[in-house]
Amino acid sequence: MSGSSPQEGPAAGGGLLGPTQVRGLVQALGIRPTKTLGQNFVHDAAAVRRIVRSAGVGPQHCVLEVGPGLGSLTLALLETGARVVAVEIDPALARALPVTVADRMPQAAGRLRLIEADALSIRGPSDLGGARPTLMVANLPYNVAVPLVLTALEALPSLERLTVMVQAEVADRLAAPPGSRTYGVPSAKAAWYAQARRTLTISRHVFWPVPHVDSALVELTRRLPPATTASREQVFAVIDAAFSQRRKTLRKALAALAGGTDRAEAALRAAGIDPAQRGERLDVEAFAILAEALGALGPGGSQGPPAQEPARPHIHQPDQSPARGAQEGPRAGEEPR
């Protein structure tokens, strides 16, 4: 059935997929959801419509969807009148998606462009057949959610806003402010591109198979990167180094990158940052200032004359309230390098 009204079709889902349709497609395709690809399929029509409403999708938009799977979210996006560019790595799912759309929402089939590829390999619009999406709306695989977000933001400057469903803990880390216990590499790198905020909590029970954790939506709104002479790669290298040994002071954490603790301290002082501070106190602007100072160090560790007086970095006081993810050790979501 192809209708798009909430009153039409099975389970008041119109052309959307419900639990019966999801299981039927899985059986027909002969696939088994794999943890390697993070395959947990959404089967709740109300949930996907809620996500699409939260993302503000309309007929004027070209939307990038990464990992469309069986097409639950794809159909809800097409239902708005938007054009959808869907990137799917699984060959069986990639072959099936256009068929599913043509069967359940034939009037929208011409607005779907399918790209069979690894989304982490996207380097620009040419990898999307020339499409320049303005929105990204996706249910991202838990194990590569952060790298996918950063890849999309870097490779596709046309993206104005991302609304992505990720593991709840990863959502907290992406949206964490400086000074909080969940602030780290994902938060600082995402802030280079966008302002992130956690919006909706999504129950694990809208997925099949049911994952062990709940999910959440994160909205990332594009912003200009910090004004700096340092490159993004230089700033990200400083962020990686600052959080590689989270309990250590910046003077010690940056020693390997700077070529010694004395050189690290010289750069920190030139940037107006206390060498005894830790990385979680610095926002992305402060990391950019620090990257400039490190780049200005001479071969012997001396500070060359800066082109202008460095701006004062933003140093945040630690969050004294209890926070999620306070424990040390491995956390959900990969930290991009």
Coordinates of C-alpha atoms in Angstrom, one line a residue:
M1 CA 0.0 0.0 0.0
S2 CA 1.3 3.4 -1.0
G3 CA -0.7 6.0 0.9
S4 CA 1.1 8.5 3.1
S5 CA -1.7 9.5 5.4
P6 CA -1.4 8.2 9.1
Q7 CA -4.9 6.8 8.7
E8 CA -4.0 4.5 5.7
G9 CA -2.2 1.2 5.6
P10 CA -1.4 -1.4 8.2
A11 CA -1.1 -0.3 11.8
A12 CA -2.1 3.2 10.9
G13 CA 1.4 3.5 9.4
G14 CA 0.5 4.4 5.8
G15 CA 3.4 3.3 3.7
L16 CA 5.7 2.9 6.7
L17 CA 7.1 -0.3 8.1
G18 CA 5.7 -1.9 11.2
P19 CA 7.0 -5.0 13.2
T20 CA 5.3 -7.4 10.8
Q21 CA 6.7 -5.8 7.7
V22 CA 10.2 -5.5 9.2
R23 CA 10.3 -9.2 10.1
G24 CA 8.8 -10.2 6.7
L25 CA 11.5 -8.2 4.9
V26 CA 14.3 -9.8 6.9
Q27 CA 12.9 -13.2 6.2
A28 CA 12.4 -12.5 2.5
L29 CA 15.9 -11.2 2.1
G30 CA 17.4 -14.0 4.1
I31 CA 19.5 -11.7 6.2
R32 CA 20.5 -11.8 9.8
P33 CA 21.1 -8.5 11.6
T34 CA 24.8 -8.2 12.4
K35 CA 26.5 -6.4 15.3
T36 CA 29.4 -5.6 12.9
L37 CA 27.3 -3.3 10.9
G38 CA 25.2 -2.1 13.9
Q39 CA 22.0 -3.4 12.3
N40 CA 19.0 -2.7 14.6
F41 CA 16.0 -2.0 12.5
V42 CA 13.3 0.6 13.6
H43 CA 9.8 -0.9 13.4
D44 CA 7.7 1.8 15.0
A45 CA 6.0 4.2 12.5
A46 CA 5.2 6.8 15.2
A47 CA 8.9 6.8 16.3
V48 CA 10.2 7.5 12.8
R49 CA 7.7 10.3 12.2
R50 CA 8.7 11.8 15.5
I51 CA 12.3 11.8 14.4
V52 CA 11.4 13.4 11.0
R53 CA 9.3 16.1 12.7
S54 CA 12.2 16.8 15.1
A55 CA 14.5 17.2 12.1
G56 CA 12.2 19.7 10.5
V57 CA 12.2 18.0 7.1
G58 CA 10.1 19.4 4.3
P59 CA 9.6 19.2 0.6
Q60 CA 12.3 21.8 0.0
H61 CA 15.1 19.7 1.5
C62 CA 17.6 17.2 0.1
V63 CA 18.3 14.8 2.9
L64 CA 21.3 12.5 3.4
E65 CA 20.5 9.2 5.2
V66 CA 23.3 7.0 6.2
G67 CA 22.5 3.3 6.9
P68 CA 18.9 3.2 5.7
G69 CA 18.6 -0.5 6.4
L70 CA 15.2 -1.8 5.5
G71 CA 13.8 1.7 4.8
S72 CA 11.7 2.6 7.9
L73 CA 13.2 6.1 8.3
T74 CA 13.6 6.4 4.5
L75 CA 9.9 6.1 3.9
A76 CA 9.1 8.6 6.6
L77 CA 11.6 11.1 5.0
L78 CA 10.1 10.6 1.6
E79 CA 6.6 11.0 3.1
T80 CA 7.4 14.7 3.7
G81 CA 8.1 15.3 0.0
A82 CA 11.8 15.6 0.5
R83 CA 14.5 14.2 -1.8
V84 CA 16.6 11.5 -0.1
V85 CA 20.1 10.4 -0.8
A86 CA 20.5 7.1 1.1
V87 CA 24.0 5.5 1.6
E88 CA 24.0 1.8 2.4
I89 CA 27.0 -0.4 2.8
D90 CA 25.1 -3.8 2.9
P91 CA 24.6 -5.0 -0.7
A92 CA 21.5 -7.0 0.1
L93 CA 19.8 -4.1 1.8
A94 CA 21.0 -1.7 -0.9
R95 CA 19.3 -3.9 -3.6
A96 CA 16.1 -4.2 -1.6
L97 CA 15.5 -0.5 -0.6
P98 CA 14.4 0.8 -4.0
V99 CA 12.0 -2.2 -4.3
T100 CA 10.6 -1.5 -0.9
V101 CA 10.0 2.2 -1.7
A102 CA 8.5 1.4 -5.1
D103 CA 6.1 -1.1 -3.4
R104 CA 5.0 0.9 -0.4
M105 CA 5.3 4.5 -1.6
P106 CA 5.5 4.4 -5.4
Q107 CA 4.8 8.1 -5.9
A108 CA 8.0 8.9 -4.0
A109 CA 10.3 6.4 -5.7
G110 CA 11.7 9.1 -8.1
R111 CA 12.9 11.2 -5.1
L112 CA 15.2 8.4 -3.8
R113 CA 18.8 8.2 -4.8
L114 CA 20.6 5.1 -3.5
I115 CA 24.4 5.0 -3.1
E116 CA 25.9 1.6 -2.3
A117 CA 29.0 2.6 -0.4
D118 CA 30.7 2.9 2.9
A119 CA 29.7 6.3 4.2
L120 CA 33.1 6.7 5.9
S121 CA 34.6 6.9 2.4
I122 CA 32.6 9.9 1.3
R123 CA 35.0 12.8 0.4
G124 CA 32.5 15.1 -1.3
P125 CA 29.3 15.6 -3.3
S126 CA 30.8 13.6 -6.2
D127 CA 30.5 10.5 -4.0
L128 CA 26.8 11.2 -3.8
G129 CA 26.3 11.5 -7.5
G130 CA 26.6 15.3 -7.3
A131 CA 23.9 15.7 -4.7
R132 CA 24.4 18.5 -2.1
P133 CA 22.2 17.6 0.8
T134 CA 21.3 20.3 3.3
L135 CA 20.1 18.0 6.1
M136 CA 21.3 14.6 7.4
V137 CA 18.8 12.5 9.2
A138 CA 20.0 9.0 10.2
N139 CA 19.8 6.1 12.6
L140 CA 23.6 5.6 12.9
P141 CA 25.3 2.3 13.7
Y142 CA 26.5 2.5 17.3
N143 CA 30.0 1.4 16.7
V144 CA 30.9 4.1 14.1
A145 CA 28.5 6.9 14.9
V146 CA 31.0 9.6 15.9
P147 CA 33.3 9.0 12.8
L148 CA 30.3 9.1 10.5
V149 CA 29.1 12.4 12.0
L150 CA 32.6 14.0 11.6
T151 CA 33.1 12.6 8.1
A152 CA 29.8 14.0 6.9
L153 CA 30.4 17.4 8.4
E154 CA 33.9 17.6 6.9
A155 CA 33.1 16.2 3.4
L156 CA 29.7 17.9 2.8
P157 CA 29.8 21.6 3.6
S158 CA 26.3 21.9 2.2
L159 CA 24.9 20.2 5.3
E160 CA 23.3 22.8 7.5
R161 CA 21.9 20.5 10.2
L162 CA 22.3 16.9 11.3
T163 CA 19.7 15.0 13.3
V164 CA 21.1 11.6 14.2
M165 CA 20.0 8.8 16.4
V166 CA 22.8 7.3 18.4
Q167 CA 23.4 5.4 21.6
A168 CA 22.3 7.6 24.5
E169 CA 25.8 7.7 26.0
V170 CA 27.3 8.8 22.6
A171 CA 24.6 11.5 22.4
D172 CA 25.7 12.8 25.8
R173 CA 29.4 12.8 24.7
L174 CA 28.7 14.6 21.4
A175 CA 26.6 17.3 23.2
A176 CA 28.8 17.6 26.3
P177 CA 30.0 21.2 27.2
P178 CA 33.6 21.9 28.3
G179 CA 34.1 21.3 32.0
S180 CA 31.8 18.3 32.2
R181 CA 32.9 14.8 32.8
T182 CA 31.5 13.5 29.5
Y183 CA 33.3 16.2 27.5
G184 CA 36.1 14.7 25.4
V185 CA 37.3 14.1 21.8
P186 CA 33.9 13.7 20.2
S187 CA 32.5 16.8 21.9
A188 CA 35.5 19.0 21.0
K189 CA 35.8 17.8 17.4
A190 CA 32.1 18.1 16.7
A191 CA 32.3 21.7 18.1
W192 CA 34.7 22.6 15.3
Y193 CA 31.9 22.2 12.9
A194 CA 28.6 22.5 14.8
Q195 CA 26.7 23.4 17.9
A196 CA 25.4 20.1 19.3
R197 CA 22.5 19.4 21.6
R198 CA 20.7 16.3 22.7
T199 CA 16.9 16.4 21.9
L200 CA 14.8 13.3 22.2
T201 CA 15.3 10.0 24.0
I202 CA 14.3 7.0 21.9
S203 CA 13.3 3.7 23.6
R204 CA 15.2 0.6 22.7
H205 CA 11.9 -1.1 22.1
V206 CA 11.3 0.6 18.8
F207 CA 14.1 -1.5 17.4
W208 CA 14.4 -5.1 16.2
P209 CA 16.5 -6.8 17.4
V210 CA 16.1 -4.9 20.7
P211 CA 19.5 -3.4 21.7
H212 CA 20.8 -3.4 25.2
V213 CA 20.7 0.4 25.6
D214 CA 18.4 3.3 24.8
S215 CA 19.1 5.8 22.0
A216 CA 18.8 9.5 21.7
L217 CA 18.7 12.2 19.0
V218 CA 21.4 14.7 18.7
E219 CA 21.0 17.8 16.6
L220 CA 24.1 19.4 15.2
T221 CA 23.7 22.8 13.7
R222 CA 26.5 24.0 11.4
R223 CA 28.6 26.9 12.7
L224 CA 31.8 28.6 11.4
P225 CA 35.0 26.9 12.7
P226 CA 37.1 29.0 15.0
A227 CA 39.1 31.8 13.4
T228 CA 42.6 30.5 13.5
T229 CA 45.8 30.1 11.4
A230 CA 46.1 26.5 12.5
S231 CA 44.6 23.8 10.2
R232 CA 41.8 21.5 11.3
E233 CA 44.3 18.6 11.3
Q234 CA 46.6 20.5 13.7
V235 CA 43.8 21.4 16.0
F236 CA 42.5 17.8 16.0
A237 CA 46.0 16.5 16.8
V238 CA 46.1 18.7 19.9
I239 CA 42.6 17.5 20.9
D240 CA 43.7 13.9 20.5
A241 CA 46.8 14.5 22.6
A242 CA 45.0 16.4 25.3
F243 CA 42.5 13.6 25.9
S244 CA 44.9 10.6 25.3
Q245 CA 45.9 10.7 29.0
R246 CA 42.8 12.3 30.5
R247 CA 44.0 12.3 34.1
K248 CA 47.3 14.1 33.2
T249 CA 47.8 17.8 33.1
L250 CA 48.1 19.4 29.7
R251 CA 51.8 20.0 30.2
K252 CA 52.3 16.2 30.4
A253 CA 49.6 15.1 28.0
L254 CA 51.0 17.3 25.2
A255 CA 54.7 16.4 25.8
A256 CA 54.8 13.8 23.0
L257 CA 53.1 16.1 20.5
A258 CA 55.2 19.1 21.4
G259 CA 58.6 17.3 21.7
G260 CA 58.9 17.5 25.5
T261 CA 57.3 18.9 28.6
D262 CA 59.2 22.1 28.4
R263 CA 58.1 22.8 24.8
A264 CA 54.5 21.9 25.8
E265 CA 54.6 24.3 28.7
A266 CA 56.1 27.1 26.5
A267 CA 53.2 26.7 24.1
L268 CA 50.6 26.6 26.8
R269 CA 51.9 29.7 28.4
A270 CA 52.1 31.5 25.1
A271 CA 48.4 30.6 24.5
G272 CA 47.5 31.9 28.0
I273 CA 46.6 28.5 29.3
D274 CA 47.7 27.2 32.7
P275 CA 50.0 24.1 32.1
A276 CA 48.4 22.4 35.1
Q277 CA 45.0 22.4 33.6
R278 CA 43.4 19.3 32.0
G279 CA 42.0 19.0 28.5
E280 CA 38.3 18.9 29.6
R281 CA 38.6 22.5 30.6
L282 CA 39.3 23.8 27.1
D283 CA 36.7 24.6 24.4
V284 CA 37.5 24.2 20.7
E285 CA 38.5 27.9 20.4
A286 CA 41.1 27.3 23.2
F287 CA 42.4 24.2 21.4
A288 CA 42.8 26.3 18.2
I289 CA 44.8 29.0 20.0
L290 CA 46.9 26.2 21.5
A291 CA 47.5 24.6 18.1
E292 CA 48.7 28.0 16.8
A293 CA 51.1 28.4 19.8
L294 CA 52.5 24.9 19.2
G295 CA 53.0 25.6 15.5
A296 CA 55.0 28.8 16.4
L297 CA 57.5 26.9 18.5
G298 CA 61.0 27.0 17.1
P299 CA 63.1 23.8 16.6
G300 CA 64.8 24.4 20.0
G301 CA 61.5 24.9 21.8
S302 CA 61.6 28.7 21.7
Q303 CA 58.6 30.7 20.9
G304 CA 58.8 32.6 17.6
P305 CA 57.2 36.1 17.4
P306 CA 53.4 35.7 16.8
A307 CA 51.8 37.6 14.0
Q308 CA 49.4 39.1 16.6
E309 CA 48.6 38.8 20.2
P310 CA 46.9 35.5 20.8
A311 CA 43.3 35.7 21.9
R312 CA 42.4 34.7 25.4
P313 CA 41.2 31.1 25.4
H314 CA 38.0 30.0 27.0
I315 CA 38.7 28.0 30.2
H316 CA 35.7 26.4 31.8
Q317 CA 35.4 25.4 35.4
P318 CA 34.7 21.7 36.1
D319 CA 31.1 20.6 36.4
Q320 CA 30.6 19.9 40.1
S321 CA 27.3 18.1 39.6
P322 CA 27.1 14.3 39.0
A323 CA 27.3 13.4 35.3
R324 CA 26.9 10.4 33.1
G325 CA 30.0 8.6 32.0
A326 CA 32.1 9.7 35.0
Q327 CA 33.8 6.3 35.1
E328 CA 37.2 5.9 33.4
G329 CA 37.7 3.2 30.8
P330 CA 36.3 2.3 27.4
R331 CA 33.2 4.2 26.4
A332 CA 30.6 3.7 23.6
G333 CA 31.4 5.1 20.2
E334 CA 34.8 5.4 18.5
E335 CA 36.9 8.4 19.0
P336 CA 38.1 9.6 15.6
R337 CA 41.7 10.5 14.9

